[in-house]
Coordinates of C-alpha atoms in Angstrom, one line a residue:
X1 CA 12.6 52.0 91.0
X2 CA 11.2 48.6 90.4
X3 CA 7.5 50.2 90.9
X4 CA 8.1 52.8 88.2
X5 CA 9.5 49.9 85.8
X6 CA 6.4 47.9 86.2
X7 CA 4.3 50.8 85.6
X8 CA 6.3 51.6 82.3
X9 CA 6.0 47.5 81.1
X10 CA 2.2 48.1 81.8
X11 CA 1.8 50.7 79.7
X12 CA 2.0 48.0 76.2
X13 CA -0.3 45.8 77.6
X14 CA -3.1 49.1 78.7
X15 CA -2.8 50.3 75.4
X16 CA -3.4 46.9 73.7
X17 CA -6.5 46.6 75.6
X18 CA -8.2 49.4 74.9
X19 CA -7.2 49.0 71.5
X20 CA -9.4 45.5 71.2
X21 CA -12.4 47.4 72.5
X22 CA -11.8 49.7 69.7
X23 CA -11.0 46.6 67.1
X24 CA -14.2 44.7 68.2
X25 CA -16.9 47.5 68.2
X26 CA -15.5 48.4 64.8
X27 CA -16.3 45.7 63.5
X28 CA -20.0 45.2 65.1
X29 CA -20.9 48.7 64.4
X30 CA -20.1 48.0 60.8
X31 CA -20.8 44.4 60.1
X32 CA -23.2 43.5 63.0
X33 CA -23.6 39.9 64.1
X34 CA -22.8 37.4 61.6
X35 CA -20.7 33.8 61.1
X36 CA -17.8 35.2 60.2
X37 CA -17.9 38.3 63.3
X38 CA -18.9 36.4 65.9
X39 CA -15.3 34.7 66.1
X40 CA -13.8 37.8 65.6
X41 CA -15.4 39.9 68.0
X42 CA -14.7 36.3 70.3
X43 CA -11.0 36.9 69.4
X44 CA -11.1 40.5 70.8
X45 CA -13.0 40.2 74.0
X46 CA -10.4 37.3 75.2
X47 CA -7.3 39.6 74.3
X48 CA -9.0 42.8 76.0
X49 CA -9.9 40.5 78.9
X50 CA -6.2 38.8 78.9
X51 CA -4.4 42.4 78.2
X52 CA -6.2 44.1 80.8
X53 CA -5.4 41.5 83.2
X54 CA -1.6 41.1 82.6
X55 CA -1.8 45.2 82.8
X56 CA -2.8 44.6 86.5
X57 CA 0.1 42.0 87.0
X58 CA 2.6 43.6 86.0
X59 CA 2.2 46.6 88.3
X60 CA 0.9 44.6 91.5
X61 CA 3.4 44.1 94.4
X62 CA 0.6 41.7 96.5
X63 CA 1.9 37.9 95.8
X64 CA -1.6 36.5 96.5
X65 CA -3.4 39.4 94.2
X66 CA -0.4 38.2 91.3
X67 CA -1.5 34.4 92.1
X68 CA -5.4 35.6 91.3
X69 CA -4.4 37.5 88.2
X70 CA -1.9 34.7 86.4
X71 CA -4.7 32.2 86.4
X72 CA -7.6 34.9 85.5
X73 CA -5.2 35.8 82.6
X74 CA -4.3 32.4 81.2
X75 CA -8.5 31.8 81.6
X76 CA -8.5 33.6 78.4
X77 CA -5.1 32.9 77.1
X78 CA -6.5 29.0 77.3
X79 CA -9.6 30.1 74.6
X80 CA -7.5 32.2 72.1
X81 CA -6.4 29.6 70.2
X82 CA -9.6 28.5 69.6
X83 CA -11.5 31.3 68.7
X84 CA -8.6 32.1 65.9
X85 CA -9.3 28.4 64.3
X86 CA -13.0 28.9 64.8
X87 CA -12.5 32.1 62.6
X88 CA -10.5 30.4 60.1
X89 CA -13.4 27.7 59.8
X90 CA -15.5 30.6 58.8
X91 CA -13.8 32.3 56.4
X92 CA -13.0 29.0 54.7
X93 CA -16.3 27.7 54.8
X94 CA -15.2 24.6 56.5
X95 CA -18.6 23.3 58.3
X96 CA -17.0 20.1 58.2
X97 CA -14.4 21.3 60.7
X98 CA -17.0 21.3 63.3
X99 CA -16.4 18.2 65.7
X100 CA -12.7 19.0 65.5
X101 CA -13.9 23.2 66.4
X102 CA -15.8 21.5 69.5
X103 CA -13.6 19.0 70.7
X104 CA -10.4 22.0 70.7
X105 CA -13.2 24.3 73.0
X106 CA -13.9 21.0 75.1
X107 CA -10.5 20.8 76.3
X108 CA -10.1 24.5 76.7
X109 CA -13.1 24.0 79.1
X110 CA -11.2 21.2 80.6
X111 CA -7.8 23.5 81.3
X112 CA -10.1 26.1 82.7
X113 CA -11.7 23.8 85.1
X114 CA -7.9 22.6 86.7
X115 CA -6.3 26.2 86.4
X116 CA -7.3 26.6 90.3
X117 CA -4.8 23.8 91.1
X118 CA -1.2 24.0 89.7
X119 CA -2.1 21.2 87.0
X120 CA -1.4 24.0 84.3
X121 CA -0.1 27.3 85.7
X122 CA 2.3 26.2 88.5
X123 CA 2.3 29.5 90.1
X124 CA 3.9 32.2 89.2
X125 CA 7.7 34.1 89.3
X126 CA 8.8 37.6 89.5
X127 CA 10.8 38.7 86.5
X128 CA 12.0 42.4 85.8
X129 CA 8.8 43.5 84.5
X130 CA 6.9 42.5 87.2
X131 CA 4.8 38.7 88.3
X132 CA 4.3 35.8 85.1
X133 CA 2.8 32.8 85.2
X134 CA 5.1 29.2 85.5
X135 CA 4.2 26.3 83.4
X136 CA 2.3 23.4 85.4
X137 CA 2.8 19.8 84.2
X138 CA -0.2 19.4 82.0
X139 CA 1.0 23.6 80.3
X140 CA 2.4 21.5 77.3
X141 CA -0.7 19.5 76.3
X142 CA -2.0 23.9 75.4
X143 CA 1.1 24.8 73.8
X144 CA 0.5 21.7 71.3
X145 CA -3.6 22.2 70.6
X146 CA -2.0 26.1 70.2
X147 CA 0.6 24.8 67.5
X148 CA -1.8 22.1 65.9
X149 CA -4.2 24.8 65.4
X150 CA -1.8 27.1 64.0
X151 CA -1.1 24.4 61.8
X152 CA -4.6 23.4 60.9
X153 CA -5.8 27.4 60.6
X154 CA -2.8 27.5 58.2
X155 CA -3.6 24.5 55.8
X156 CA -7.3 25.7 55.4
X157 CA -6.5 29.1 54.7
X158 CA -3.9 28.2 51.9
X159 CA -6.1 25.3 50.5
X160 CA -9.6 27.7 50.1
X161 CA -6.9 30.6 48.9
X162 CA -5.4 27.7 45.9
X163 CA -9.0 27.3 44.9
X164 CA -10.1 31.4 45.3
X165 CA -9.2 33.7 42.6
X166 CA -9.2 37.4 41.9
X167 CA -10.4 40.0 45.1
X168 CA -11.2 35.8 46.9
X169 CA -7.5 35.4 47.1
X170 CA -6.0 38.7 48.3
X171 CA -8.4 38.9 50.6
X172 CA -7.5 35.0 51.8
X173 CA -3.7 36.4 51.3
X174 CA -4.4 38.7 54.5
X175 CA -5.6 36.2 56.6
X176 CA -2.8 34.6 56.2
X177 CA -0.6 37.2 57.0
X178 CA -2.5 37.8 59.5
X179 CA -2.0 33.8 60.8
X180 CA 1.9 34.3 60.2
X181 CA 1.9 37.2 62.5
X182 CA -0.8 35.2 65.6
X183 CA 1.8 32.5 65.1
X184 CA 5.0 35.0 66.1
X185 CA 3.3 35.3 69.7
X186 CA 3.6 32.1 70.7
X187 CA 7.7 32.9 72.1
X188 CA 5.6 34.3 75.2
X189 CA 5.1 30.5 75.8
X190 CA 9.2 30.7 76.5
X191 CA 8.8 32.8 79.7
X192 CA 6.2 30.7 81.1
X193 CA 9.5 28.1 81.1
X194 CA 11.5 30.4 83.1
X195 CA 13.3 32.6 80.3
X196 CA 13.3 36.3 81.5
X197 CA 12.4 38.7 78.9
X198 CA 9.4 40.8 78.4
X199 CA 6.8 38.9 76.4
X200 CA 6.1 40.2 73.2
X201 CA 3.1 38.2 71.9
X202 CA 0.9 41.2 72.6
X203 CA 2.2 43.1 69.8
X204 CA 2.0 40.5 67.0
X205 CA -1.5 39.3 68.5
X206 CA -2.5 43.1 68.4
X207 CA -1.0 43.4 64.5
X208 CA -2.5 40.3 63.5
X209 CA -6.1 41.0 64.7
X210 CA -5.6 44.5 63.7
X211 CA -5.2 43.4 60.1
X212 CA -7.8 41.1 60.3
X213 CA -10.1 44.0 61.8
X214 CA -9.0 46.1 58.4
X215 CA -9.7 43.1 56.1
X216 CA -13.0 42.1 57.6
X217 CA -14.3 46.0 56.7
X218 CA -12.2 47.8 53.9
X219 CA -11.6 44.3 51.9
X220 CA -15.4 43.1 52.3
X221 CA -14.1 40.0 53.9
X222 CA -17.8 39.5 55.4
X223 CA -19.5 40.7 52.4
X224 CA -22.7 42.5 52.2
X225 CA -23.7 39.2 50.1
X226 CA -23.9 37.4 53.5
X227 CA -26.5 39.6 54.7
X228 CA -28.4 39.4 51.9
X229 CA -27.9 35.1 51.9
X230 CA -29.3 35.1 55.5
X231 CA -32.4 37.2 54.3
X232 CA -32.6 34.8 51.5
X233 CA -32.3 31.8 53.7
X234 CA -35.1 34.1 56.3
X235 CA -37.5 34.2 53.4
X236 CA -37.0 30.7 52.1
X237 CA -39.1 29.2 54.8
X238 CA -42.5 31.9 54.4
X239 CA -42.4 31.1 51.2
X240 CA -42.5 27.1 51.4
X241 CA -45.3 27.8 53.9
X242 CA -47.2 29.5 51.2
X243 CA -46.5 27.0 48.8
X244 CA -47.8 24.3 51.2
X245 CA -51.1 26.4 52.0
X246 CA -51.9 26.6 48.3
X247 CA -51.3 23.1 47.7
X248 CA -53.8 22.6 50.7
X249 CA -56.0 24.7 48.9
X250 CA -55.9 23.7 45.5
X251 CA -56.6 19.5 47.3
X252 CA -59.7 20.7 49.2
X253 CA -61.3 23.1 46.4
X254 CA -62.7 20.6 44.7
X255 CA -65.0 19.0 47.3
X256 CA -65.7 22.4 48.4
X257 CA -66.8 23.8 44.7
X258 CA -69.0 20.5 44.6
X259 CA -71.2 21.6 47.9
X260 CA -70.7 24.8 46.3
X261 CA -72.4 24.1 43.4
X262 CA -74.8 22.0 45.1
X263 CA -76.2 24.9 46.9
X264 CA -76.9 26.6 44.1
X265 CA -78.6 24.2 42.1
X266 CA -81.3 23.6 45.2
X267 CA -81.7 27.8 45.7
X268 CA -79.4 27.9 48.9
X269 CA -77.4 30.5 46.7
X270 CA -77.7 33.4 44.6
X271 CA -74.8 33.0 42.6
X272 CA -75.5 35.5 40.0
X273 CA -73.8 38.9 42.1
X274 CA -70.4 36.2 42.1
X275 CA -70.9 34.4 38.3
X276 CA -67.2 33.3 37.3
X277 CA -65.7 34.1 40.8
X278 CA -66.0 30.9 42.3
X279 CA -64.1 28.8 39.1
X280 CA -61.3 31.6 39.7
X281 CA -60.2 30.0 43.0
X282 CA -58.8 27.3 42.0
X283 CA -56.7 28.9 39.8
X284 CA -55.3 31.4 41.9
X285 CA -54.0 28.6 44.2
X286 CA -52.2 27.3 40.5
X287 CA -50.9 30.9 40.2
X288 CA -50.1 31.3 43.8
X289 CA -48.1 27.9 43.6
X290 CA -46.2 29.2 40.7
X291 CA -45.4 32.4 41.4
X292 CA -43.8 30.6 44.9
X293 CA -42.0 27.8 42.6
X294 CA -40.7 30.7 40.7
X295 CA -39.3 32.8 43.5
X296 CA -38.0 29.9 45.5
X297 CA -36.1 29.1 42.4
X298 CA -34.5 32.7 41.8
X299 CA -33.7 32.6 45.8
X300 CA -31.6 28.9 45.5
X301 CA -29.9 31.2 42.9
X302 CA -29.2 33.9 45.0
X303 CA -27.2 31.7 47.3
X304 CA -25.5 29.7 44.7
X305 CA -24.4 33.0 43.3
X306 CA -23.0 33.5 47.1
X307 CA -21.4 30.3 47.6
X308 CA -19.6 30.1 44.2
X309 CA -16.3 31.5 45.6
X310 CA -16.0 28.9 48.0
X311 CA -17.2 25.9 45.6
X312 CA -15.6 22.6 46.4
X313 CA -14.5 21.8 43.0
X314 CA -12.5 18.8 43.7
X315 CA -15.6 17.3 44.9
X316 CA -17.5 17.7 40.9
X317 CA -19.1 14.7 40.0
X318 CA -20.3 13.4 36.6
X319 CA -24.1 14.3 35.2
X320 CA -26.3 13.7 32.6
X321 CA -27.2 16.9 30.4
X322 CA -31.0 15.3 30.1
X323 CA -32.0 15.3 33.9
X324 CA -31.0 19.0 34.0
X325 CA -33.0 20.3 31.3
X326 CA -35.9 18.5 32.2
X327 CA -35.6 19.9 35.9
X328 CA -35.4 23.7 34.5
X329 CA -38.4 22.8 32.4
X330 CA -40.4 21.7 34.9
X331 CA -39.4 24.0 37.7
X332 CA -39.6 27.1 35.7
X333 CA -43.2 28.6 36.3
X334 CA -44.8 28.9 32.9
X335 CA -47.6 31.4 31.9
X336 CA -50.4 29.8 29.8
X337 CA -49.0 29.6 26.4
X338 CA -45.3 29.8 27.0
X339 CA -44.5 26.0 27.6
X340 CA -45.9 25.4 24.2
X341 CA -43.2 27.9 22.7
X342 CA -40.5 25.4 23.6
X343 CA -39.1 23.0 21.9
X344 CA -36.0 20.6 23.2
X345 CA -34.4 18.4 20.8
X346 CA -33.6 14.9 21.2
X347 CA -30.5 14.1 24.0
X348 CA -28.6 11.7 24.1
X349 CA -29.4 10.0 27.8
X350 CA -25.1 9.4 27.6
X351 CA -24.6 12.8 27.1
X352 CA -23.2 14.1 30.3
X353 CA -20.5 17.0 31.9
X354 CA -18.6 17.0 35.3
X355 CA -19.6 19.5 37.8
X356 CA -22.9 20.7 39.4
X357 CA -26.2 19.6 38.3
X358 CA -27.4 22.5 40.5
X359 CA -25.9 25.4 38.7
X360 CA -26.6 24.0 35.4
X361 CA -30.2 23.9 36.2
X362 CA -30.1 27.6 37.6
X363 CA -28.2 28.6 34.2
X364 CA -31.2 27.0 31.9
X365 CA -33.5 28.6 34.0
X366 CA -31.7 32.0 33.8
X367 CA -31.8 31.9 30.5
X368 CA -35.1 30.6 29.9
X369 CA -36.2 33.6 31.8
X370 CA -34.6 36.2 29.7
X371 CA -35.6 34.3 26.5
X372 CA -39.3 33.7 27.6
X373 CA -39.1 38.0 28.8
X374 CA -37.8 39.3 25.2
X375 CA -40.6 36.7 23.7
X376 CA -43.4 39.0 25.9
X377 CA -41.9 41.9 24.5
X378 CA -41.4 41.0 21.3
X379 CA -44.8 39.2 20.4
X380 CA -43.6 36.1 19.3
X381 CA -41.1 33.7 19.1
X382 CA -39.9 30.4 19.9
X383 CA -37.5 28.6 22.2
X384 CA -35.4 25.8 20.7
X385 CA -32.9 23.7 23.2
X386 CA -30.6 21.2 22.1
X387 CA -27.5 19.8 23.6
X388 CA -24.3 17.8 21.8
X389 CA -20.6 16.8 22.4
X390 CA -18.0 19.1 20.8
X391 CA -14.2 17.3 21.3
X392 CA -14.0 17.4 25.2
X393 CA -16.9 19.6 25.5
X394 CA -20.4 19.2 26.5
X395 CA -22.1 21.9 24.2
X396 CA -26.2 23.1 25.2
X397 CA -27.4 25.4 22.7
X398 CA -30.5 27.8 24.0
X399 CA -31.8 29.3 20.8
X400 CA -35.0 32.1 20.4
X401 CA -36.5 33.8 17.6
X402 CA -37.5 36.7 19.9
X403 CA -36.2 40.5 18.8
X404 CA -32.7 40.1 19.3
X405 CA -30.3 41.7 20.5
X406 CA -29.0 44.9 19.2
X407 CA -25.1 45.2 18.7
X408 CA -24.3 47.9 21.4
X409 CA -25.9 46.1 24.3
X410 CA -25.0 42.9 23.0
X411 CA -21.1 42.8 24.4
X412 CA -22.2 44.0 28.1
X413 CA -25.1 41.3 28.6
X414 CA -23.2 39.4 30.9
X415 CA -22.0 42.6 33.0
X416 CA -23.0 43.0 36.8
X417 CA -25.9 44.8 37.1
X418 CA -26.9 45.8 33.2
X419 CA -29.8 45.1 32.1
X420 CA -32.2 46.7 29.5
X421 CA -35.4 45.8 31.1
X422 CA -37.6 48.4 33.0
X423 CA -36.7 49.2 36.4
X424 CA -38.5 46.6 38.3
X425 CA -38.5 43.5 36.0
X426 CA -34.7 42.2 36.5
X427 CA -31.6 43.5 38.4
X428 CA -29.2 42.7 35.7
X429 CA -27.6 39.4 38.0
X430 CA -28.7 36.7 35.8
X431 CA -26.7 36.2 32.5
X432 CA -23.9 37.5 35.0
X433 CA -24.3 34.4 37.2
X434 CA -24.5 32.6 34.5
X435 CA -20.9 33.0 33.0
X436 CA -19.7 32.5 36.7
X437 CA -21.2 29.9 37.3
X438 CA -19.9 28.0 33.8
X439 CA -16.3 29.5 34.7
X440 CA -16.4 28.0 37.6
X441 CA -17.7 24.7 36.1
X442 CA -14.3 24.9 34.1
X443 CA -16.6 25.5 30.7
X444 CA -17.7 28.9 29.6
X445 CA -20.8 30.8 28.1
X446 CA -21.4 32.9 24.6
X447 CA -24.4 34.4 23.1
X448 CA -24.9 35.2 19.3
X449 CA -28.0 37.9 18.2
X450 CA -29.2 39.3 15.2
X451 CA -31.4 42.1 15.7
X452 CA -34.8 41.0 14.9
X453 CA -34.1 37.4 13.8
X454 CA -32.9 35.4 16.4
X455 CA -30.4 35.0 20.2
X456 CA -28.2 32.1 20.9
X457 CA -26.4 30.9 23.9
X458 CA -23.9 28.8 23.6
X459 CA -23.1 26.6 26.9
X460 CA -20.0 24.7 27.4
X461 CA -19.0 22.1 30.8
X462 CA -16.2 19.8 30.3
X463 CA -16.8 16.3 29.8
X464 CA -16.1 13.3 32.9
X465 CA -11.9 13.3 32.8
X466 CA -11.5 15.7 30.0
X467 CA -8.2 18.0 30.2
X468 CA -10.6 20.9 31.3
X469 CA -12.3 18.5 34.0
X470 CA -9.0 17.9 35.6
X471 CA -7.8 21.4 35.0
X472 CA -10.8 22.5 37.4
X473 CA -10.4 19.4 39.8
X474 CA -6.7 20.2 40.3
X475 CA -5.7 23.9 40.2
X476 CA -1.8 23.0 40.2
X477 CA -2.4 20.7 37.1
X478 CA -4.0 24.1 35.3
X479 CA -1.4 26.3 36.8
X480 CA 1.4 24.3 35.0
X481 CA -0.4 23.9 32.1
X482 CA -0.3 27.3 32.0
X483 CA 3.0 27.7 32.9
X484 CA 3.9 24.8 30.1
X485 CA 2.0 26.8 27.5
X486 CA 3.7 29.7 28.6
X487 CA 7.1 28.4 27.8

């Protein structure tokens, strides 16, 4: 009788098991190996590993085989914990949770190492379900890294979910489910204290990663922008190896044009089959240095346009408007005449906004691009940029005399993906990063056209302690402004 029951309270933890395999190749068929599924797929392998152990306790009758099995088990139950916060760090973008991510595998390490002894399982007992492990002395040092973690998981999952918005948050409100439900498993602890009743924890643990597994693939919580950041970040360093080349080549062309020269002055050269060849090398290392300025510019872009959900806001410090446009200016990689087109108006040097000098600099040169692109198509024009204070606004105006904008394509400009230039030439991403990026900033971004005559952005970022500053700094001061406005 008590065979068959064992066999019966086996059959949860079986099916659990297999279920992980199932939950972890899901998610590396469909995601592959990245930050974010590398914890995850950590999280399954110790619960199929754990599961499939506890299905052989609970139906084996051999004492010493049950003593083996209740400290292979609690080998992975020791590292669960863990790999839950370590997944938490990664889907809050908390790098700085690192030493704290270390030091919680350290002492799992340092658990493992005494569960031989009976420092933390004690041995085991025989309920009605079959063998389960006893608490050793040093079993409550786990259960609190288990609850601090909890804890900790918790607070960074609510705090990057206060600063989220939109699909951010309901994806973040998952995880947190999903955290509510991990956190329902830890009553198993309860029988390792000598309480008799069948453990439950499996089933939360299996709902909790479960949803997690869902989230990860149908709500795009590793989205396929992460794949395309680690490309970016892949062709990031080829391209500064370029840049350094050409540099290299651009120092040592001179000296080498000289002998060059040389020799065909005394007759050591024919250079009549190569006339105007030789004066065209040192301008493709200009061109080649460039182009690579250029393209390392629109990559930084690409990942700030990643990272913008998960911008630290409350870390926004104060800038002058100056330093940024200069920086576009002289990062952006001119063609002959086009610096000459530009004009930039006086600043003030005390003109300044709070934010992110970064993504000010990408917006100028986002729209310096498109401006300096309708210019090329148009013929001619002229770039005028000028920058002023408005109330509690810092207000950059990027104005061009190119064609215009016509009226039906004018109110989608800042769309995903639209773009009017031929297929090749743009993907349609820039003006749309540039009005998240400025809503992020707290300040926003408009454009005025007349087809023809003339196109104007209009660029706003909050002032240093301004109402919309502080409104960005702390999202419960905006919410009950809000809420106060409401009213």
């Amino acid at each position: 009788m008590f065979d068959a029951l064992s066999h019966m309270y086996a059959i949860p933890t079986a099916f659990v098991s297999a279920m992980f395999i199932v939950f972890g190749l899901y998610v590396l068929i469909t995601q592959g190996l990245t930050r974010l599924s590398v914890p995850f797929l950590l999280m399954c392998a110790t619960t199929f590993a754990w599961q499939a152990t506890w299905t052989l306790l609970f139906q084996t009758d051999d004492p010493q085989m049950a003593g083996w099995l209740v400290r292979l088990g609690y080998l992975f139950i020791l590292f669960l914990p863990t790999t839950f916060y370590h997944f938490v760090t990664e889907v809050s973008a908390r790098r700085r949770e690192r030493p704290w991510l270390l030091a919680s595998y350290g002492l799992c390490f340092l658990l493992a190492v005494l569960l031989p002894g009976t420092e933390v399982i004690a041995g085991y007992r025989r309920y009605f379900f079959g063998f389960y492990p006893l608490a050793g002395h040093l079993h409550p040092l786990h259960v609190v890294q288990t609850v601090l973690l909890a804890a900790r998981s918790g607070y960074l999952l609510l705090d990057a979910r206060r600063k989220a918005g939109g699909e951010a948050r309901r994806r973040l409100d998952l995880c947190v489910a999903s955290l509510g439900l991990y956190s329902f498993a830890a009553v198993d602890y309860a029988v390792n204290y000598g309480f008799s009743f069948y453990p439950p924890g499996v089933l939360f643990i299996a709902l909790s990663l479960g949803l997690l597994a869902i989230t990860i693939v149908r709500y795009h919580l590793i989205h396929p922008y992460a794949l395309a950041a680690s490309i970016a970040h892949e062709v990031a360093t080829p391209l500064a190896t370029i840049a350094m080349h050409a540099d290299e080549i651009a120092t040592v062309w001179g000296d080498v044009f000289k002998g060059y020269r040389l020799a065909v002055a005394h007759g050591l050269y024919d250079d009549h089959s190569h006339s105007g060849q030789s004066e065209r090398i040192s301008q493709l290392a200009t061109a080649i240095r460039r182009e690579v300025s250029g393209t390392s510019a629109v990559i930084e872009m690409a990942l700030a346009s990643f990272t913008l959900d998960r911008l630290d806001r409350s870390r926004f410090s104060t800038y002058a408007v100056q330093p940024c446009v200069s920086s576009a200016l002289e990062r952006y990689p001119f063609r002959s005449d086009e610096r000459a087109r530009i004009d930039v108006a006086p600043i003030d040097p005390a003109l300044s906004f709070s934010g992110s000098d970064t993504l000010v600099v990408f917006v100028l040169f986002n729209l310096l691009k498109n401006a300096l692109h309708a210019i090329r198509v148009g013929g001619d024009g002229q770039i005028s940029i000028s920058a002023s204070q408005e109330r509690d606004f810092c207000v950059l105006r990027f104005h061009d005399t190119g064609p215009g904008i016509t009226p039906d394509v004018l109110p989608h400009i800042f769309d995903p993906f639209f773009s009017t230039k031929r297929h090749g030439s743009g993907a349609g991403m820039g003006l749309a990063f540039c009005r998240r990026a400025t809503e992020m900033l707290g300040g926003s971004i408009e454009c005025t056209s007349a087809r023809g005559v003339h196109t104007t952005f209009i660029v706003r970022l909050p002032t240093p302690g301004s109402p919309a500053d502080r409104a960005v700094r702390n999202p419960q001061e905006r919410s009950q402004r809000r809420g106060g406005g409401e009213g």
